[in-house]
Coordinates of C-alpha atoms in Angstrom, one line a residue:
Chain O
M287 CA -77.5 14.2 -14.4
S288 CA -80.7 13.7 -16.4
D289 CA -82.9 16.0 -14.2
V290 CA -80.3 18.7 -14.7
V291 CA -81.6 19.3 -18.2
E292 CA -84.5 21.2 -16.8
R293 CA -82.2 23.1 -14.5
T294 CA -79.9 23.9 -17.5
L295 CA -82.8 25.0 -19.7
T296 CA -84.3 27.3 -17.1
A297 CA -80.9 28.7 -16.3
L298 CA -80.0 29.3 -19.9
P299 CA -81.9 32.6 -20.5
S300 CA -80.5 34.3 -17.4
L301 CA -77.0 33.0 -18.1
L302 CA -77.0 34.2 -21.7
S303 CA -78.2 37.6 -20.4
S304 CA -75.9 39.7 -18.3
D305 CA -76.6 38.6 -14.8
P306 CA -73.6 36.9 -13.2
S307 CA -74.5 34.3 -10.7
P308 CA -72.4 33.6 -7.7
G309 CA -69.7 30.9 -8.1
R310 CA -70.1 30.7 -11.8
P311 CA -67.9 32.9 -14.1
S312 CA -70.1 35.6 -15.6
S313 CA -71.2 35.0 -19.1
T314 CA -70.1 38.5 -19.8
S315 CA -66.6 37.4 -19.1
K316 CA -64.5 37.1 -22.2
L317 CA -64.7 33.3 -22.2
G318 CA -68.4 33.5 -21.6
T319 CA -68.9 35.9 -24.4
L320 CA -66.9 33.7 -26.7
I321 CA -68.7 30.5 -25.8
R322 CA -72.1 32.2 -26.0
G323 CA -71.1 33.6 -29.4
I324 CA -70.1 30.2 -30.7
T325 CA -73.1 28.4 -29.3
E326 CA -75.4 30.8 -31.2
L327 CA -73.7 30.4 -34.5
T328 CA -75.0 28.1 -37.2
S329 CA -72.5 28.2 -40.0
K330 CA -68.9 27.0 -40.1
H331 CA -68.0 30.2 -41.9
D332 CA -69.4 32.4 -39.1
E333 CA -67.5 30.3 -36.6
E334 CA -64.3 30.9 -38.4
K335 CA -64.8 34.6 -38.5
L336 CA -65.6 34.8 -34.8
I337 CA -62.6 32.7 -33.8
Q338 CA -60.3 34.6 -36.0
R339 CA -61.4 37.8 -34.3
E340 CA -61.0 36.2 -31.0
L341 CA -57.5 35.1 -31.8
V342 CA -56.5 38.6 -32.8
S343 CA -57.8 39.9 -29.6
I344 CA -56.0 37.3 -27.5
K345 CA -52.8 37.9 -29.4
E346 CA -53.0 41.6 -28.6
Q347 CA -53.6 41.1 -25.0
V348 CA -50.9 38.4 -24.4
S349 CA -48.3 40.7 -25.8
S350 CA -49.3 43.6 -23.6
P351 CA -47.0 44.3 -20.6
N352 CA -50.0 45.3 -18.5
T353 CA -51.6 41.9 -18.6
T354 CA -51.7 40.3 -15.1
M355 CA -51.2 36.6 -14.5
R356 CA -54.8 36.3 -13.6
Q357 CA -55.8 37.8 -17.0
M358 CA -53.2 35.7 -18.7
K359 CA -54.9 32.6 -17.2
E360 CA -58.2 33.6 -18.8
L361 CA -56.5 34.3 -22.1
M362 CA -54.9 30.8 -22.1
V363 CA -58.2 29.2 -21.4
R364 CA -59.7 31.1 -24.4
A365 CA -56.7 30.0 -26.5
V366 CA -57.2 26.4 -25.4
Y367 CA -60.8 26.7 -26.4
C368 CA -59.9 28.0 -29.9
E369 CA -57.5 25.2 -30.4
M370 CA -60.1 22.7 -29.2
L371 CA -62.3 23.9 -32.0
G372 CA -59.4 23.3 -34.4
Y373 CA -58.0 26.8 -34.8
E374 CA -54.3 27.1 -34.2
A375 CA -53.1 29.6 -31.6
S376 CA -49.4 28.9 -31.6
F377 CA -48.5 32.4 -30.6
S378 CA -49.9 31.6 -27.2
Y379 CA -47.6 28.6 -26.5
I380 CA -44.8 30.7 -25.1
H381 CA -47.2 32.6 -22.9
A382 CA -48.5 29.4 -21.5
I383 CA -45.0 28.5 -20.4
K384 CA -44.6 32.0 -18.9
L385 CA -47.8 31.6 -17.0
A386 CA -46.5 28.3 -15.6
Q387 CA -43.3 30.1 -14.7
Q388 CA -44.7 33.4 -13.2
G389 CA -48.1 32.5 -12.1
T390 CA -49.1 31.1 -8.7
A391 CA -51.6 28.5 -7.5
L392 CA -54.5 28.2 -10.1
D393 CA -52.8 30.5 -12.6
K394 CA -49.7 28.4 -12.6
R395 CA -51.7 25.2 -12.8
V396 CA -53.6 26.5 -15.8
G397 CA -50.3 27.5 -17.4
Y398 CA -49.1 23.9 -17.0
L399 CA -52.4 22.6 -18.2
A400 CA -52.2 24.8 -21.4
V401 CA -48.7 23.6 -22.0
S402 CA -49.8 19.9 -21.8
L403 CA -52.6 20.6 -24.2
F404 CA -50.7 22.8 -26.7
L405 CA -47.3 21.0 -26.9
N406 CA -46.2 17.6 -27.7
E407 CA -43.0 15.7 -26.8
S408 CA -41.0 17.0 -29.7
H409 CA -41.9 20.7 -29.6
E410 CA -38.8 22.8 -29.2
L411 CA -40.5 25.2 -26.7
L412 CA -40.9 22.3 -24.3
L413 CA -37.2 22.8 -23.4
L414 CA -38.2 26.1 -21.8
L415 CA -40.5 24.3 -19.5
V416 CA -37.7 22.3 -17.9
N417 CA -36.3 25.1 -15.7
T418 CA -39.8 26.0 -14.4
V419 CA -40.4 22.4 -13.6
L420 CA -37.1 22.0 -11.8
K421 CA -37.8 25.1 -9.7
D422 CA -41.3 24.0 -8.8
L423 CA -40.0 20.5 -7.9
Q424 CA -37.9 22.2 -5.2
S425 CA -40.7 24.4 -3.9
T426 CA -41.7 24.2 -0.3
N427 CA -45.2 24.5 -1.5
L428 CA -46.4 20.9 -2.0
I429 CA -49.1 22.0 -4.4
E430 CA -46.4 23.3 -6.7
V431 CA -44.4 20.2 -6.5
C432 CA -47.6 18.2 -7.4
M433 CA -48.2 20.4 -10.4
A434 CA -44.7 20.0 -11.6
L435 CA -44.8 16.2 -11.2
T436 CA -48.2 16.1 -13.0
V437 CA -46.9 17.9 -16.1
V438 CA -43.7 15.8 -16.1
G439 CA -45.9 12.8 -16.2
Q440 CA -47.8 14.2 -19.2
V441 CA -45.3 15.8 -21.5
F442 CA -41.5 16.1 -21.1
P443 CA -38.6 16.3 -23.5
K444 CA -36.8 13.0 -23.6
D445 CA -33.3 14.5 -23.8
M446 CA -33.8 16.4 -20.6
I447 CA -34.6 13.4 -18.5
P448 CA -31.1 13.1 -16.9
A449 CA -31.5 16.7 -15.7
I450 CA -34.6 16.0 -13.8
L451 CA -34.3 12.3 -12.9
P452 CA -32.4 12.7 -9.6
M453 CA -35.0 15.2 -8.3
V454 CA -37.9 12.9 -9.2
E455 CA -36.2 9.9 -7.6
E456 CA -35.8 11.9 -4.4
K457 CA -39.5 12.5 -4.3
L458 CA -40.0 8.7 -4.2
N459 CA -39.2 9.0 -0.5
H460 CA -41.4 11.9 0.3
P461 CA -43.6 11.6 3.4
K462 CA -46.7 12.6 1.5
E463 CA -48.3 9.8 -0.6
I464 CA -49.5 12.1 -3.3
I465 CA -45.9 13.2 -4.0
R466 CA -44.6 9.7 -4.0
R467 CA -47.5 8.6 -6.3
K468 CA -46.9 11.4 -8.8
A469 CA -43.2 10.7 -8.7
V470 CA -43.8 7.1 -9.7
L471 CA -46.1 8.3 -12.5
A472 CA -43.4 10.6 -13.7
L473 CA -41.0 7.7 -13.8
Y474 CA -43.7 5.7 -15.7
K475 CA -43.7 8.5 -18.3
F476 CA -39.9 8.3 -18.5
Y477 CA -40.1 4.5 -18.9
L478 CA -42.5 5.0 -21.8
I479 CA -40.4 7.5 -23.7
A480 CA -36.9 6.5 -22.8
P481 CA -36.8 3.1 -21.0
N482 CA -33.0 2.9 -20.9
Q483 CA -32.8 6.1 -18.9
V484 CA -34.6 4.4 -16.0
Q485 CA -32.9 1.0 -16.3
H486 CA -30.8 1.6 -13.2
I487 CA -33.7 2.3 -10.8
H488 CA -35.7 -0.9 -11.1
S489 CA -35.2 -1.4 -7.4
K490 CA -37.0 1.8 -6.7
F491 CA -40.0 0.4 -8.6
R492 CA -40.0 -2.6 -6.3
K493 CA -40.0 -0.3 -3.3
A494 CA -43.0 1.6 -4.8
L495 CA -44.8 -1.7 -5.3
C496 CA -44.4 -2.5 -1.6
D497 CA -45.4 1.0 -0.5
K498 CA -47.8 1.0 2.4
D499 CA -50.0 3.4 0.5
P500 CA -52.3 1.7 -2.1
G501 CA -52.1 4.7 -4.4
V502 CA -48.4 4.5 -4.7
M503 CA -48.5 0.8 -5.2
S504 CA -51.1 1.2 -7.9
A505 CA -49.0 3.7 -9.7
S506 CA -46.1 1.3 -9.8
L507 CA -48.4 -1.3 -11.5
H508 CA -48.4 0.8 -14.7
I509 CA -44.7 0.4 -15.0
Y510 CA -44.9 -3.3 -14.2
L511 CA -47.5 -3.9 -16.7
E512 CA -45.2 -2.4 -19.4
M513 CA -42.2 -4.4 -18.2
V514 CA -44.1 -7.7 -17.8
T515 CA -45.6 -7.3 -21.3
E516 CA -42.1 -7.0 -22.7
K517 CA -40.3 -9.6 -20.7
P518 CA -42.6 -11.8 -18.4
E519 CA -39.7 -14.2 -17.6
S520 CA -37.9 -11.5 -15.6
Y521 CA -40.8 -10.9 -13.2
K522 CA -41.9 -14.3 -12.2
D523 CA -40.5 -13.7 -8.7
L524 CA -43.1 -11.0 -8.2
V525 CA -46.1 -13.2 -8.8
V526 CA -46.4 -13.8 -5.1
S527 CA -46.5 -10.1 -4.5
F528 CA -49.2 -9.5 -7.2
V529 CA -51.3 -12.4 -5.9
T530 CA -51.0 -11.2 -2.3
I531 CA -52.0 -7.6 -3.3
L532 CA -55.0 -8.8 -5.3
K533 CA -56.1 -11.0 -2.4
Q534 CA -56.0 -8.1 -0.1
V535 CA -57.9 -5.9 -2.5
V536 CA -60.6 -8.5 -3.2
G537 CA -60.8 -9.2 0.5
G538 CA -61.8 -5.6 1.2
K539 CA -58.6 -4.7 3.1
L540 CA -58.3 -1.3 1.4
P541 CA -59.7 1.9 3.0
I542 CA -63.3 2.4 2.1
D543 CA -62.8 5.4 -0.1
F544 CA -61.1 3.1 -2.6
N545 CA -64.5 1.5 -3.2
Y546 CA -66.5 2.3 -6.3
H547 CA -70.2 1.4 -5.6
S548 CA -69.1 -1.0 -2.9
V549 CA -66.6 -2.7 -5.1
P550 CA -63.0 -2.5 -3.8
A551 CA -60.7 -0.7 -6.3
P552 CA -62.1 -2.3 -9.4
W553 CA -59.7 -0.8 -11.9
L554 CA -56.8 -1.9 -9.7
Q555 CA -58.2 -5.4 -9.7
I556 CA -58.4 -5.4 -13.5
Q557 CA -54.8 -4.1 -13.7
L558 CA -53.6 -6.9 -11.4
L559 CA -55.5 -9.5 -13.4
R560 CA -53.9 -8.3 -16.6
I561 CA -50.4 -8.6 -15.1
L562 CA -51.1 -12.1 -13.7
S563 CA -52.5 -13.1 -17.0
L564 CA -49.2 -12.3 -18.7
L565 CA -47.1 -14.0 -16.0
G566 CA -49.1 -17.2 -15.9
K567 CA -49.3 -17.7 -19.7
N568 CA -47.6 -21.0 -20.8
D569 CA -46.3 -21.4 -17.3
R570 CA -47.9 -24.1 -15.2
S571 CA -46.1 -23.5 -11.9
T572 CA -46.7 -19.8 -12.0
S573 CA -50.4 -20.3 -12.9
E574 CA -50.8 -22.6 -10.0
M575 CA -50.0 -19.8 -7.7
M576 CA -52.9 -17.8 -9.0
Y577 CA -55.8 -20.3 -9.0
E578 CA -56.9 -19.5 -5.5
V579 CA -57.1 -15.8 -5.9
L580 CA -58.8 -16.1 -9.3
D581 CA -61.4 -18.3 -7.7
E582 CA -61.9 -15.8 -5.0
S583 CA -62.2 -12.9 -7.5
L584 CA -64.9 -14.8 -9.4
R585 CA -66.8 -15.5 -6.2
R586 CA -66.6 -12.0 -4.9
A587 CA -67.8 -10.4 -8.1
E588 CA -71.3 -11.4 -7.4
M589 CA -73.1 -8.1 -7.4
N590 CA -75.2 -6.9 -10.3
H591 CA -73.2 -3.9 -11.3
N592 CA -71.4 -3.1 -14.5
I593 CA -68.1 -2.8 -12.7
T594 CA -68.3 -6.3 -11.3
Y595 CA -69.1 -7.6 -14.7
A596 CA -66.0 -5.7 -16.0
I597 CA -63.9 -7.5 -13.4
L598 CA -65.5 -10.8 -14.2
F599 CA -64.7 -10.4 -17.9
E600 CA -61.1 -9.7 -17.1
C601 CA -61.0 -12.7 -14.7
V602 CA -62.5 -14.9 -17.4
K603 CA -59.9 -13.7 -19.9
T604 CA -57.1 -14.4 -17.4
I605 CA -58.4 -17.9 -16.6
Y606 CA -58.4 -18.8 -20.3
T607 CA -55.0 -17.3 -20.9
I608 CA -53.0 -19.0 -18.2
H609 CA -52.3 -22.7 -17.7
P610 CA -55.8 -24.4 -17.6
K611 CA -57.5 -25.6 -14.5
A612 CA -60.7 -27.5 -15.0
E613 CA -62.8 -26.1 -12.1
L614 CA -61.9 -22.6 -12.9
L615 CA -62.6 -23.1 -16.6
E616 CA -66.0 -24.5 -15.8
K617 CA -66.8 -21.5 -13.7
A618 CA -65.5 -19.1 -16.3
A619 CA -67.6 -20.8 -19.0
K620 CA -70.7 -20.4 -16.9
C621 CA -69.9 -16.7 -16.5
I622 CA -69.5 -16.3 -20.3
G623 CA -72.8 -18.1 -20.7
N624 CA -74.5 -15.6 -18.3
F625 CA -73.1 -12.8 -20.4
V626 CA -74.3 -14.1 -23.7
L627 CA -77.7 -14.9 -22.4
S628 CA -78.1 -11.6 -20.7
P629 CA -80.9 -9.2 -21.8
K630 CA -78.5 -6.3 -21.2
I631 CA -77.0 -5.5 -24.5
N632 CA -73.6 -4.5 -23.2
L633 CA -73.2 -7.8 -21.4
K634 CA -74.3 -9.7 -24.5
Y635 CA -71.6 -7.9 -26.4
L636 CA -69.0 -8.9 -23.8
G637 CA -70.3 -12.4 -23.9
L638 CA -69.7 -12.6 -27.7
K639 CA -66.3 -11.0 -27.3
A640 CA -65.4 -13.6 -24.6
L641 CA -66.6 -16.5 -26.8
T642 CA -64.5 -15.2 -29.6
Y643 CA -61.5 -15.0 -27.3
V644 CA -61.9 -18.6 -25.9
V645 CA -63.2 -20.3 -28.9
Q646 CA -59.8 -21.8 -29.9
Q647 CA -59.5 -23.6 -26.5
D648 CA -63.2 -24.4 -26.1
A649 CA -65.1 -24.6 -29.4
D650 CA -67.8 -26.5 -27.5
L651 CA -68.8 -23.4 -25.6
A652 CA -69.8 -21.7 -28.8
L653 CA -71.8 -24.8 -29.8
Q654 CA -73.6 -24.7 -26.5
H655 CA -74.8 -21.2 -27.2
Q656 CA -75.4 -21.6 -30.9
M657 CA -79.1 -20.6 -30.6
T658 CA -78.2 -17.3 -29.0
I659 CA -75.4 -16.8 -31.5
I660 CA -77.9 -17.3 -34.4
E661 CA -80.3 -14.8 -32.8
C662 CA -77.5 -12.3 -32.5
L663 CA -76.8 -12.7 -36.2
D664 CA -80.0 -11.0 -37.0
H665 CA -79.8 -8.5 -34.3
S666 CA -80.9 -4.9 -35.1
D667 CA -77.7 -3.5 -33.5
L668 CA -75.0 -3.6 -36.1
I669 CA -72.3 -3.8 -33.5
I670 CA -73.7 -7.0 -32.1
K671 CA -74.1 -8.4 -35.6
R672 CA -70.5 -7.6 -36.5
E673 CA -69.2 -9.1 -33.2
T674 CA -71.2 -12.3 -34.0
L675 CA -69.7 -12.5 -37.5
E676 CA -66.3 -12.1 -35.9
L677 CA -67.1 -15.1 -33.7
L678 CA -68.5 -17.2 -36.6
F679 CA -65.4 -16.5 -38.6
R680 CA -63.4 -18.3 -35.9
I681 CA -65.6 -21.3 -35.7
T682 CA -65.8 -21.9 -39.4
N683 CA -65.3 -25.5 -40.6
G684 CA -66.0 -27.4 -43.8
Q685 CA -69.7 -27.8 -43.0
N686 CA -70.7 -24.2 -42.1
V687 CA -68.3 -22.2 -44.3
K688 CA -70.8 -21.5 -47.0
V689 CA -73.4 -20.2 -44.7
I690 CA -70.9 -18.1 -42.8
V691 CA -69.4 -16.6 -45.9
E692 CA -72.9 -15.8 -47.1
K693 CA -73.6 -13.9 -43.9
L694 CA -70.3 -12.1 -44.1
L695 CA -71.0 -11.0 -47.7
E696 CA -74.5 -9.9 -46.8
F697 CA -73.1 -7.6 -44.1
L698 CA -70.5 -6.3 -46.5
R699 CA -73.1 -5.5 -49.0
H700 CA -74.8 -3.2 -46.6
S701 CA -71.8 -1.6 -45.1
K702 CA -70.5 1.8 -46.3
D703 CA -67.5 1.7 -44.0
D704 CA -64.1 1.3 -45.6
Y705 CA -62.6 -0.4 -42.5
V706 CA -65.5 -2.9 -42.3
T707 CA -65.1 -3.6 -46.0
I708 CA -61.4 -4.3 -45.7
D709 CA -61.7 -6.3 -42.6
L710 CA -64.6 -8.5 -43.6
G711 CA -63.4 -8.7 -47.2
G712 CA -60.1 -10.0 -45.9
K713 CA -61.9 -12.6 -43.8
V714 CA -63.9 -13.8 -46.8
T715 CA -60.7 -14.2 -48.9
E716 CA -59.1 -16.1 -46.1
L717 CA -62.0 -18.5 -45.9
A718 CA -62.0 -19.0 -49.6
E719 CA -58.3 -19.9 -49.5
K720 CA -58.9 -22.3 -46.7
Y721 CA -61.9 -24.1 -48.1
P722 CA -61.6 -23.8 -51.8
S723 CA -63.7 -26.7 -52.8
E724 CA -66.7 -25.7 -50.8
M725 CA -66.5 -22.2 -52.2
I726 CA -66.0 -22.9 -55.8
S727 CA -69.3 -24.7 -56.1
S728 CA -71.3 -21.8 -54.9
S729 CA -72.4 -18.7 -56.7
L730 CA -71.0 -16.5 -54.1
W731 CA -68.3 -15.3 -56.4
C732 CA -70.8 -13.1 -58.2
M733 CA -70.4 -10.7 -55.4
N734 CA -67.3 -8.9 -56.7
E735 CA -67.4 -5.6 -55.0
Chain W
M133 CA -55.1 2.3 -23.8
I134 CA -57.3 5.3 -24.0
K135 CA -56.8 7.4 -27.1
F136 CA -59.0 10.4 -26.3
V137 CA -61.8 11.7 -24.2
L138 CA -64.5 13.9 -25.7
M139 CA -67.4 15.7 -24.2
V140 CA -69.7 16.8 -27.1
N141 CA -73.3 18.0 -27.1
R142 CA -76.1 16.8 -29.3
Q143 CA -75.4 19.7 -31.8
G144 CA -71.9 18.3 -32.2
Q145 CA -70.3 21.2 -30.3
T146 CA -67.2 20.0 -28.4
R147 CA -67.1 21.0 -24.8
L148 CA -63.9 19.3 -23.9
S149 CA -61.3 17.2 -25.7
R150 CA -58.1 15.5 -24.5
Y151 CA -56.0 13.4 -26.8
Y152 CA -53.5 10.9 -25.4
Q153 CA -52.1 10.2 -28.8
P154 CA -51.1 13.1 -31.0
V155 CA -53.8 14.1 -33.5
E156 CA -53.1 17.0 -35.7
L157 CA -55.2 20.1 -34.9
G158 CA -56.6 20.4 -38.3
R159 CA -58.0 16.8 -38.2
R160 CA -59.6 17.0 -34.8
A161 CA -62.8 18.8 -35.7
A162 CA -63.6 16.2 -38.4
L163 CA -62.7 13.3 -36.2
E164 CA -64.9 14.6 -33.4
A165 CA -67.8 15.3 -35.7
D166 CA -67.5 11.8 -37.2
V167 CA -67.2 10.2 -33.8
V168 CA -70.2 12.0 -32.5
R169 CA -72.2 11.0 -35.5
G170 CA -71.3 7.4 -34.8
C171 CA -72.8 7.7 -31.3
L172 CA -75.7 10.1 -31.9
Y173 CA -77.7 7.8 -34.1
R174 CA -77.5 4.8 -31.8
K175 CA -80.7 3.8 -30.1
K176 CA -81.1 3.5 -26.4
E177 CA -81.3 -0.3 -26.6
E178 CA -78.1 -0.6 -28.6
C179 CA -74.8 -1.3 -27.0
S180 CA -72.5 1.5 -25.8
F181 CA -69.4 0.2 -27.7
V182 CA -69.0 1.2 -31.3
E183 CA -66.4 -0.1 -33.7
Y184 CA -64.8 2.9 -35.3
K185 CA -62.1 2.6 -37.9
D186 CA -59.4 0.4 -36.4
F187 CA -60.3 1.1 -32.8
K188 CA -63.4 1.4 -30.6
L189 CA -65.6 4.0 -29.0
V190 CA -67.2 3.8 -25.6
Y191 CA -69.9 6.4 -25.1
R192 CA -72.4 7.4 -22.4
H193 CA -75.2 9.9 -22.7
Y194 CA -75.9 12.3 -19.9
A195 CA -78.6 14.9 -20.5
S196 CA -77.4 17.1 -23.3
L197 CA -73.8 15.7 -23.4
Y198 CA -72.2 12.7 -24.9
I199 CA -69.0 11.5 -23.3
V200 CA -67.0 9.5 -25.8
V201 CA -63.8 7.7 -25.1
G202 CA -61.7 6.2 -27.9
I203 CA -59.9 3.0 -26.8
T204 CA -57.7 0.4 -28.4
E205 CA -58.6 -3.3 -28.8
S206 CA -56.9 -4.5 -25.7
E207 CA -58.9 -2.2 -23.3
N208 CA -61.8 -3.6 -21.2
E209 CA -64.9 -1.8 -22.6
L210 CA -67.1 -2.1 -19.6
S211 CA -64.4 -0.8 -17.3
V212 CA -64.1 2.3 -19.5
Y213 CA -67.8 2.6 -19.5
E214 CA -67.8 2.8 -15.7
L215 CA -64.8 5.0 -15.7
I216 CA -66.9 7.6 -17.6
H217 CA -69.5 7.3 -14.9
N218 CA -66.9 7.7 -12.2
F219 CA -65.7 10.8 -13.9
V220 CA -69.2 12.2 -14.0
E221 CA -69.6 11.3 -10.3
V222 CA -66.5 13.3 -9.4
L223 CA -67.7 16.2 -11.5
D224 CA -71.1 16.0 -9.7
K225 CA -69.3 16.1 -6.4
Y226 CA -67.2 19.1 -7.4
F227 CA -69.9 21.2 -9.1
S228 CA -72.8 19.9 -7.0
R229 CA -74.8 18.2 -9.7
V230 CA -72.8 19.2 -12.8
S231 CA -74.5 20.5 -16.0
E232 CA -73.2 21.2 -19.5
L233 CA -72.9 24.8 -18.6
D234 CA -70.6 24.1 -15.7
I235 CA -68.3 22.2 -18.0
M236 CA -68.4 24.9 -20.7
F237 CA -67.5 27.7 -18.3
N238 CA -65.1 25.7 -16.2
M239 CA -63.2 23.9 -18.9
D240 CA -59.9 24.4 -17.1
K241 CA -61.1 22.8 -13.9
V242 CA -62.7 19.9 -15.7
H243 CA -59.4 19.3 -17.4
I244 CA -57.6 19.5 -14.0
I245 CA -59.9 16.8 -12.7
L246 CA -59.5 14.6 -15.8
D247 CA -55.7 15.0 -15.5
E248 CA -55.8 13.4 -12.1
M249 CA -57.8 10.4 -13.4
I250 CA -56.2 9.6 -16.8
Q251 CA -52.5 10.1 -17.8
N252 CA -50.8 8.7 -20.9
G253 CA -54.0 7.0 -21.8
H254 CA -54.2 4.9 -18.7
V255 CA -56.3 5.1 -15.6
V256 CA -54.2 6.5 -12.7
E257 CA -56.7 7.4 -10.0
T258 CA -60.3 6.5 -9.3
N259 CA -60.6 7.5 -5.7
H260 CA -62.9 10.6 -5.5
S261 CA -61.2 12.3 -2.6
R262 CA -57.7 11.8 -4.1
I263 CA -58.8 13.1 -7.5
L264 CA -60.3 16.3 -6.1
A265 CA -57.6 17.0 -3.5
P266 CA -55.2 19.0 -5.7
L267 CA -58.0 21.2 -7.1
S268 CA -59.6 21.7 -3.7
A269 CA -56.2 22.8 -2.4
L270 CA -55.9 25.3 -5.3
D271 CA -59.4 26.6 -4.6
T272 CA -58.6 27.1 -0.9
L273 CA -55.5 29.1 -1.9
A274 CA -57.6 31.2 -4.2
H275 CA -60.0 32.2 -1.4
S276 CA -57.4 32.8 1.3

């Protein structure tokens, strides 16, 4: 997108004049005029005046009986824009619902979009959405069914779940994968806001997990991640399924359009690794079922792309979380080493983060890389510095505590951030309590900020 | 989880914002300005993950725009970093090499695309054709 700057700059004058170009909404459209107006302003006060005028204009037009649904759509987008800038447009909320109700196609979709942006779970107007959603769920037009399921997955009043649940459940059997997938995501939403309302349909989640479409299966993983986080013991019987799915993904068995830069469904891999990590923790026999696929994942993620590094990071985390296996730990340690030594700053950061995560189990690893860690301590990037301090805090012992506390205090001295102060200050206090004799002898306590 | 997605330009003007955890309207502008400041002054050689208050920011810079995603501790930073790029690739596909102007004037469509990718603060779809299918269907209806 970098060469687009030129294109944008050359296009700007003509766009800010009155020539509409094909395919792009004219800048003389109301939204265009508004945006152009805001872009040219320099003071907050002027922005306020302009937006207030805009809101008055929108209010007038939404209340007019002559406004078409197409026009209402434009008005809702303008209202969304005003709210995005921080100016409340609550008078438009009801009209967004009406647009979802009375509009068709894109107009309807924008109505639903505006509702999802304007309203939160507890807003009383949301109840008015339920009838519209119920109607659209029964539509013969699949696009409308999709829209309804999407909005249900975003914002829905908890108390009305029973009214809509049967219809959503029915969609789980729909021939089209997009409908099944969105139905699962709607159930995920219900699980998040009212888990007891969906207690009775756990068998349907299992069915979704085994769905022949990878998209539907992926959608079910969101629900499973939640459930496994709460009660891993109840899902040990599914480990085989998760391992098999990960094997298939890593082995390239998914259709090619699930690839991202030649890597098969990376975010899905990461999701599965997280679930496995929770299931294998403190459980030797369960962990043993995973070693092979973890080894495979490590091996496959050989390419030099950020996304494979992201998978590797998650893999390493999983290996260190579950019941230990020597060969895997060795490979994971090597991986962390590569990250820490990498000239790429993002990878270095991840390496430090990984070291911090594993240091309790493998303090030697940090020792191995102490030269690099010391270098990072003086890094120009404050984020790297801070992450290094985080790591050092965890490998403090009687010998190095003075030096580490000194470094922490130095960072504190230069930081103006309240959160940093509280966090690091807390760490210093903790160390002082842990190693009182080493600390008393030093003059560090002059630093009473 | 993902707390929010922001698209802000160098002047600090928000082009798109979606919050996955409720943030009061009055507080958003200040949060966004603060977040952008946190990213704007970073150098090219510095890492793309910024500790911000009690959570983190992952940001990427594309021409005149910064795309900033707020995430909780448990999230995989690099996967979010690539998610941002995936999002831009989808936008590039839809708008044929997307620019800040496309985003400004088609805010609703950009939201519709984002809605397909992230829901409730979690990544729900990353397959380009599946992300764009609903919007393409709507476009077809509009032209028929």
